[in-house]
Every structure is written in C-alpha cells, then in structure tokens.
Short mmCIF file of C-alpha atoms in Angstrom, two decimals:
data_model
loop_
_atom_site.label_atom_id
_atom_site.label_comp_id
_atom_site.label_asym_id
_atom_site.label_seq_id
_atom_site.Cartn_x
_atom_site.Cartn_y
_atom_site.Cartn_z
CA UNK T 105 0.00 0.00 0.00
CA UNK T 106 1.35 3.73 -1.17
CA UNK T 107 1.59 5.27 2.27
CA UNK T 108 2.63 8.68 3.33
CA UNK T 109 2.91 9.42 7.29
CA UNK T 110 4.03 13.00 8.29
CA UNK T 111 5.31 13.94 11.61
CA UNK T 112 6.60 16.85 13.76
CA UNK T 113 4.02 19.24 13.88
CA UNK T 114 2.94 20.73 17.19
CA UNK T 115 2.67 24.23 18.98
CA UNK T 116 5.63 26.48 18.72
CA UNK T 117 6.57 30.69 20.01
CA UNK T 118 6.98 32.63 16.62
CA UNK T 119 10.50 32.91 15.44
CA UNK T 120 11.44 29.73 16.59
CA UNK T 121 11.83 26.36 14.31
CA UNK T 122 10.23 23.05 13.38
CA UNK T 123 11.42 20.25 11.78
CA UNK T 124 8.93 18.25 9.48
CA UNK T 125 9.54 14.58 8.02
CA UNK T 126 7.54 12.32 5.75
CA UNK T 127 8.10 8.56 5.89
CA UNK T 128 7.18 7.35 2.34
CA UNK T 129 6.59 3.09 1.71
CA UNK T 130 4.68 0.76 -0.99
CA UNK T 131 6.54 2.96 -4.15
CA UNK T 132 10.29 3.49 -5.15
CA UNK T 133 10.55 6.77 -3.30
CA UNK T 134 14.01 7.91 -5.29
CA UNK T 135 11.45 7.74 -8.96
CA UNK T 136 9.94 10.56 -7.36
CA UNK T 137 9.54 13.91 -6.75
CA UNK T 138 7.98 15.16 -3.30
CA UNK T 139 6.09 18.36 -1.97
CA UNK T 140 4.89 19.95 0.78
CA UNK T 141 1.58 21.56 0.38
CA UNK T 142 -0.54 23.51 3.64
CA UNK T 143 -4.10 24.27 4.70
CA UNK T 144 -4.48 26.56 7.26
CA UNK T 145 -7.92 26.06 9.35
CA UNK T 146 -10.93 26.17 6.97
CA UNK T 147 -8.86 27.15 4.69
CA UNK T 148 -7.88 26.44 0.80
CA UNK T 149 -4.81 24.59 -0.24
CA UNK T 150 -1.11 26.25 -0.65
CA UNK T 151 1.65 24.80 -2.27
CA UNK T 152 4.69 25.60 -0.23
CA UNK T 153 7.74 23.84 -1.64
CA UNK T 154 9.00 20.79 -4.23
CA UNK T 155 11.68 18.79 -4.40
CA UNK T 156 12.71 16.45 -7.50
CA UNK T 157 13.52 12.76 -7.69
CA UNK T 158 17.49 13.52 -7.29
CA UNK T 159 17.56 16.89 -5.13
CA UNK T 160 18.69 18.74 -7.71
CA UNK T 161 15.55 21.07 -8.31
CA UNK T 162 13.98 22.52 -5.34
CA UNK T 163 11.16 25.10 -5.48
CA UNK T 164 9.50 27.09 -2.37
CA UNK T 165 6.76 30.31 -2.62
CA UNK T 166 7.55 33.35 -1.53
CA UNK T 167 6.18 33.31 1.52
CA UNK T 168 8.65 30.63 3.21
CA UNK T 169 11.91 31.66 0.63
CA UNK T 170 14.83 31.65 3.03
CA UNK T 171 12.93 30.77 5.84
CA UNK T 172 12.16 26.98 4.68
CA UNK T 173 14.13 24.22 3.88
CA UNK T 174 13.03 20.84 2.16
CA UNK T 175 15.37 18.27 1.05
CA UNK T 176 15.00 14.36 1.24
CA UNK T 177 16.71 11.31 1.86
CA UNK T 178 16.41 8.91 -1.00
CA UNK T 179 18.39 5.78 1.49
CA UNK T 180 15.84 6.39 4.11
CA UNK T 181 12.91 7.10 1.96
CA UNK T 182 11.62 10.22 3.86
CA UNK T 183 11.70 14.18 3.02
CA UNK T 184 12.06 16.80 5.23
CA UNK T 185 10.78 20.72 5.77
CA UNK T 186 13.18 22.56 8.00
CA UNK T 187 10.84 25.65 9.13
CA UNK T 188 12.66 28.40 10.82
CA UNK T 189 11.80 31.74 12.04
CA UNK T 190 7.68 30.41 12.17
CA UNK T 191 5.61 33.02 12.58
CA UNK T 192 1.79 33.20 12.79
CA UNK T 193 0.61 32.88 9.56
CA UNK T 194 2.59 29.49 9.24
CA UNK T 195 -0.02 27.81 11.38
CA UNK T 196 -1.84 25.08 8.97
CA UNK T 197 -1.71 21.13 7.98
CA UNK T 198 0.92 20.51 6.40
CA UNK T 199 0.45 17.49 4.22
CA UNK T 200 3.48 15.55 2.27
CA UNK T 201 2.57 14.55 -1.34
CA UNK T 202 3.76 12.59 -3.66
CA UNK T 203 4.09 13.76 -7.83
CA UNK T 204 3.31 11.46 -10.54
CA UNK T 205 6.54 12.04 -11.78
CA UNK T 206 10.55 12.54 -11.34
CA UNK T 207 10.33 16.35 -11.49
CA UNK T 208 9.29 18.70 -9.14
CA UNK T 209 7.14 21.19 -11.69
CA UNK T 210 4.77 20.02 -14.39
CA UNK T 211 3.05 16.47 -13.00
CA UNK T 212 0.05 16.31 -10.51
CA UNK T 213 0.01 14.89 -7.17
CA UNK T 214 -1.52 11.42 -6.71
CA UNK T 215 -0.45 10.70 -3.03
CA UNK T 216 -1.72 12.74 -0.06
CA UNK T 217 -0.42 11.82 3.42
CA UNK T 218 -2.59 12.73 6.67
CA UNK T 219 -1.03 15.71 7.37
CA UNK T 220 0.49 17.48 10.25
CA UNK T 221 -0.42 20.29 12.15
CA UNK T 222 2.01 23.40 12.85
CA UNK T 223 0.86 25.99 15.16
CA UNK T 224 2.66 29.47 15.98
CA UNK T 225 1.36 31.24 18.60
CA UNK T 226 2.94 32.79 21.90
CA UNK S 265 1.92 34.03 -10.54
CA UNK S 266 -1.05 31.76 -12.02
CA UNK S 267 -4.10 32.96 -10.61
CA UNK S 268 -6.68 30.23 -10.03
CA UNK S 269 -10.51 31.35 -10.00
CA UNK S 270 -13.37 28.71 -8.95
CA UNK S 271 -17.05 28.81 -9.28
CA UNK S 272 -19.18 29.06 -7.95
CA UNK S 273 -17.98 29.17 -4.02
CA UNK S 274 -20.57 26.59 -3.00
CA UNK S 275 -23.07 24.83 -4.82
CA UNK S 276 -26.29 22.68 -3.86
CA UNK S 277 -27.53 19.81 -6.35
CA UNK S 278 -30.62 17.00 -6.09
CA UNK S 279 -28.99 13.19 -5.77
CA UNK S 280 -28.89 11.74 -9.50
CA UNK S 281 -28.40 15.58 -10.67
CA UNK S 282 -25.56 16.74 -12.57
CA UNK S 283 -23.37 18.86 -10.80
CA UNK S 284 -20.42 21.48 -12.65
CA UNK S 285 -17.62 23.46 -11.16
CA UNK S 286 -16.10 26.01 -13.46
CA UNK S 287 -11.88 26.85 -12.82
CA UNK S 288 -10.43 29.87 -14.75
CA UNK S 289 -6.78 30.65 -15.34
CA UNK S 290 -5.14 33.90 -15.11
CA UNK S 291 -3.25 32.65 -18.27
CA UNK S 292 -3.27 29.65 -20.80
CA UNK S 293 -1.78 26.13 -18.97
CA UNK S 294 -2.08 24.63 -22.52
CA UNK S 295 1.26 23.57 -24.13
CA UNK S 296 1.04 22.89 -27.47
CA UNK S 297 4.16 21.65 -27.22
CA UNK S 298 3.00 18.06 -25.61
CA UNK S 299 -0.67 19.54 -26.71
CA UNK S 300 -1.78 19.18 -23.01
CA UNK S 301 -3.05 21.21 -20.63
CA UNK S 302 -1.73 21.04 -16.84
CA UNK S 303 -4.55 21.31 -14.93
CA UNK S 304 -5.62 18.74 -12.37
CA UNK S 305 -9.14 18.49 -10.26
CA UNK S 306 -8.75 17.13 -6.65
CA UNK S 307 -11.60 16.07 -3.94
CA UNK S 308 -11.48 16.76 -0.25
CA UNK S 309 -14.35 14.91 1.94
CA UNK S 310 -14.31 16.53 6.00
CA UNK S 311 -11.40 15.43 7.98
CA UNK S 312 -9.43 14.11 4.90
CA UNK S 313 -6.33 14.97 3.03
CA UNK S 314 -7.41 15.90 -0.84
CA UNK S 315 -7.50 12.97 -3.51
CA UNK S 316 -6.75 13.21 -6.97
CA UNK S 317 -9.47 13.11 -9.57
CA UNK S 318 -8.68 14.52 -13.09
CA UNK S 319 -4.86 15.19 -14.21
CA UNK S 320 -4.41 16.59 -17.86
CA UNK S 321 -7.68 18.60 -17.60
CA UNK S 322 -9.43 15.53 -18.53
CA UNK S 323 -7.45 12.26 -17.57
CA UNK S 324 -9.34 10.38 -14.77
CA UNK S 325 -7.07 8.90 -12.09
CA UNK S 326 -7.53 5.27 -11.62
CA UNK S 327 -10.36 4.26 -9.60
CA UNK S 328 -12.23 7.74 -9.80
CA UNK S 329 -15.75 6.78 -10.87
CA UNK S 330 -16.43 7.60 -14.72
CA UNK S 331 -19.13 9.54 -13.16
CA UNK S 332 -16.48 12.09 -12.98
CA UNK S 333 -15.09 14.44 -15.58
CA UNK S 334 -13.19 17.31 -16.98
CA UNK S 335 -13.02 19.41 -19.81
CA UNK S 336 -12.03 22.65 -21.14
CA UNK S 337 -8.67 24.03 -22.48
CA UNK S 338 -6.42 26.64 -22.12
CA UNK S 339 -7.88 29.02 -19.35
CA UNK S 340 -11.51 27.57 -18.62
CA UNK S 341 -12.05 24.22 -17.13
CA UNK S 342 -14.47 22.35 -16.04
CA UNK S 343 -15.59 19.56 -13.54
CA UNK S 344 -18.83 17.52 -14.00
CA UNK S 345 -20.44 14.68 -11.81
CA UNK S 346 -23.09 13.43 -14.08
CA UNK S 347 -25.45 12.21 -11.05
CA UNK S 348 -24.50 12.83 -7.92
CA UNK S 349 -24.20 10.37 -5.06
CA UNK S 350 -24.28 11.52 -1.39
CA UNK S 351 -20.65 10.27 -1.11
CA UNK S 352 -20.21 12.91 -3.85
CA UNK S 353 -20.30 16.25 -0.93
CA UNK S 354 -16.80 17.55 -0.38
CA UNK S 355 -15.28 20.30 -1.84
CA UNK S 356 -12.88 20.41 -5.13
CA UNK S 357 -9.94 22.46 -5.43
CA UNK S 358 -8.27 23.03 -9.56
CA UNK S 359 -4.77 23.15 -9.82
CA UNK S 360 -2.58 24.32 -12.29
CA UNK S 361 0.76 22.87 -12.36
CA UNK S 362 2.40 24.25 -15.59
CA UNK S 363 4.93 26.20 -13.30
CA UNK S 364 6.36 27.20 -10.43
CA UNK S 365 4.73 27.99 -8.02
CA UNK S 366 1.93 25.50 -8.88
CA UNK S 367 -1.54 27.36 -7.32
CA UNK S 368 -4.90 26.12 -6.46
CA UNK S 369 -8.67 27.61 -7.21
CA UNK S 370 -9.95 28.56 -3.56
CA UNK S 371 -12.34 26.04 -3.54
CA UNK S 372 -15.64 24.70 -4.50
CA UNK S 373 -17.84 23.45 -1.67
CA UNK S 374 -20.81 20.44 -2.63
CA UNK S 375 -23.80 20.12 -1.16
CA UNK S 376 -26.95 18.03 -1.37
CA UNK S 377 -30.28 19.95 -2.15
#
C-alpha cells in the first residue's frame, strides 16, 4: 500500500523552528519527486515547496523563501521541511505529497499523506 | 503568478443531478508543445487529506468513478459529476501545475439539495 505518514508538527513561540519529516513506503521513493503543500484552518490549499527525484531542483513560494528548507533522503525514503523563524501565519496542515513524476514542476500529485499540524502562537 | 478562479464558491444539487464546477486561469496552462493542458481536479471529503481526480484537464485517475469528468482548455475548465451520489459532498480544489509555483482555485464546496 502507497503510504505517506508525516510527523513533527505541534505548537511552537513565533520565530522559533520546526522540523517536518515524511516517511514514504509501498513505491520506489528515489522515482519521485515530493512536496509539501498547507491548509491553514478552513482554509484552501497552498503549495509551499518541491523537491525532485534527485535533489537537484527545489522550489519554495515566496512566503517561506529563506525561511524553509526541504530536502530528502532517498536511502531512508523520507523528506524533510526545516521551518525556521515560524511566525503566525505558518499555522496550517501541512500534508506531504507525492508527484506522478521525477520532477518537481509540471506532473500532478496522486499521493496525499494525513497531514500534520504546525501551530505558531505565543 | 497563475491565478486560479473557482465557481461558484458553493453549490447545492438533487442526488442523480448533474453537478459542474467552473476553474479559470489567469493565463493559458495549454502547451502545445506536448498539446496538453496542466490542470488537475482534486476532492477533499471533511477530515481528509485531498485525492486526486482529473490530471491533464481531462485524464481520470484510476479508480475515480467515470461519473467524474473534466473538460475545457487553455484558461476555462471544467468539472462535471453526471449524477451525484451523497458520497459525492466535499469540496474540489483546480490546480494548475504548468509552473512554479503551482496554485490552487480557492475552492468549490458540494452540497446536497
């Protein structure tokens, strides 16, 4: 079974950092390429950064550029969001997805994981 | 950017009934290039993460009942349930994903009449 289980979220003081992983099983994780995509309460969906098969094209919005680090680990089948600096806004589900494809721009996204929530507040 | 525009915001509909969601672009996803257009139609039920439905504007993912469909080209898309089932209420999100950043419509929420 294609399986993606996120963990790491919980309740953190803005300006301080979080450490997301995603433990990926049932496909050949390194054919690949991996996102992170959030939904902040009641909210709509925001894709927040992408990673392809290899590591060597990584994407973020905006918002989190500089602030956000993805990368993954192809030997231990997981992928990573280092958040730093959270601040308020940052609060949402962040779910780990899988592409249909090796590259990180121009395929759809066929696996969803549960998600994981991330809350800034003091 | 790639603006994504759904509508309507919410939408009632009789079980059996057909049921469309419109998704505008704020410019072409079409590539003539490949001649396909990268648009993709997801579901999200309550308490769920969202599930893929339509890839290519109009590719059904496998397992999505036929039901289910999309159309449209370029900058106007659409998604149609031809009857609608109560396991049908959720709301669907469009995405483009010709670039970076990839962006989704805001939402369309389904209801039962």
């Amino acid at each position: 079974e294609v399986q993606l289980v996120e963990s790491g979220g919980g309740l953190v003081q803005p300006g301080r950092s979080l450490r997301l992983s995603c433990a990926a099983s049932g496909f050949t994780f390194d054919d690949y390429a991996m996102h992170w995509v959030r939904q902040a309460p009641g909210k709509g969906l925001q894709w927040v950064s992408g990673i392809n098969w290899n590591s060597g094209s990584i994407g973020y919005v905006d918002s989190v550029k500089g602030r956000f680090t993805i990368s993954r680990d192809n030997t231990k089948n997981s992928l990573y969001l280092q958040m730093n600096s959270l601040r308020p806004e940052d609060t949402a589900l962040y779910y780990c997805v899988k592409a249909r494809g090796l590259y990180d721009s121009g395929v759809a996204f066929d696996i969803w994981g549960q998600g994981t929530m991330v809350t800034v507040s003091s | 950017d790639i603006v994504m525009t759904q509508s309507p915001d919410s939408l009632a509909v009789s079980l059996g009934e057909r049921a469309t969601i419109n998704c505008k672009s704020s410019q072409s996803v079409f590539y003539s290039s490949n001649n396909k257009n990268y648009l993709a139609w997801y579901q999200q039920k309550p308490g769920q993460p969202p599930k893929l439905l339509i890839y290519w504007a109009s590719t059904r993912e496998s397992g999505v009942p036929d039901r289910f469909s999309g159309s449209g080209s370029g900058t106007d898309f659409t998604l149609t349930i031809s009857s609608l089932q109560a396991e049908d209420v959720a709301v669907y999100f469009c995405q483009q994903y010709s670039g970076t950043p990839c962006s989704f419509g805001q939402g369309t929420k389904l209801e039962i009449k």
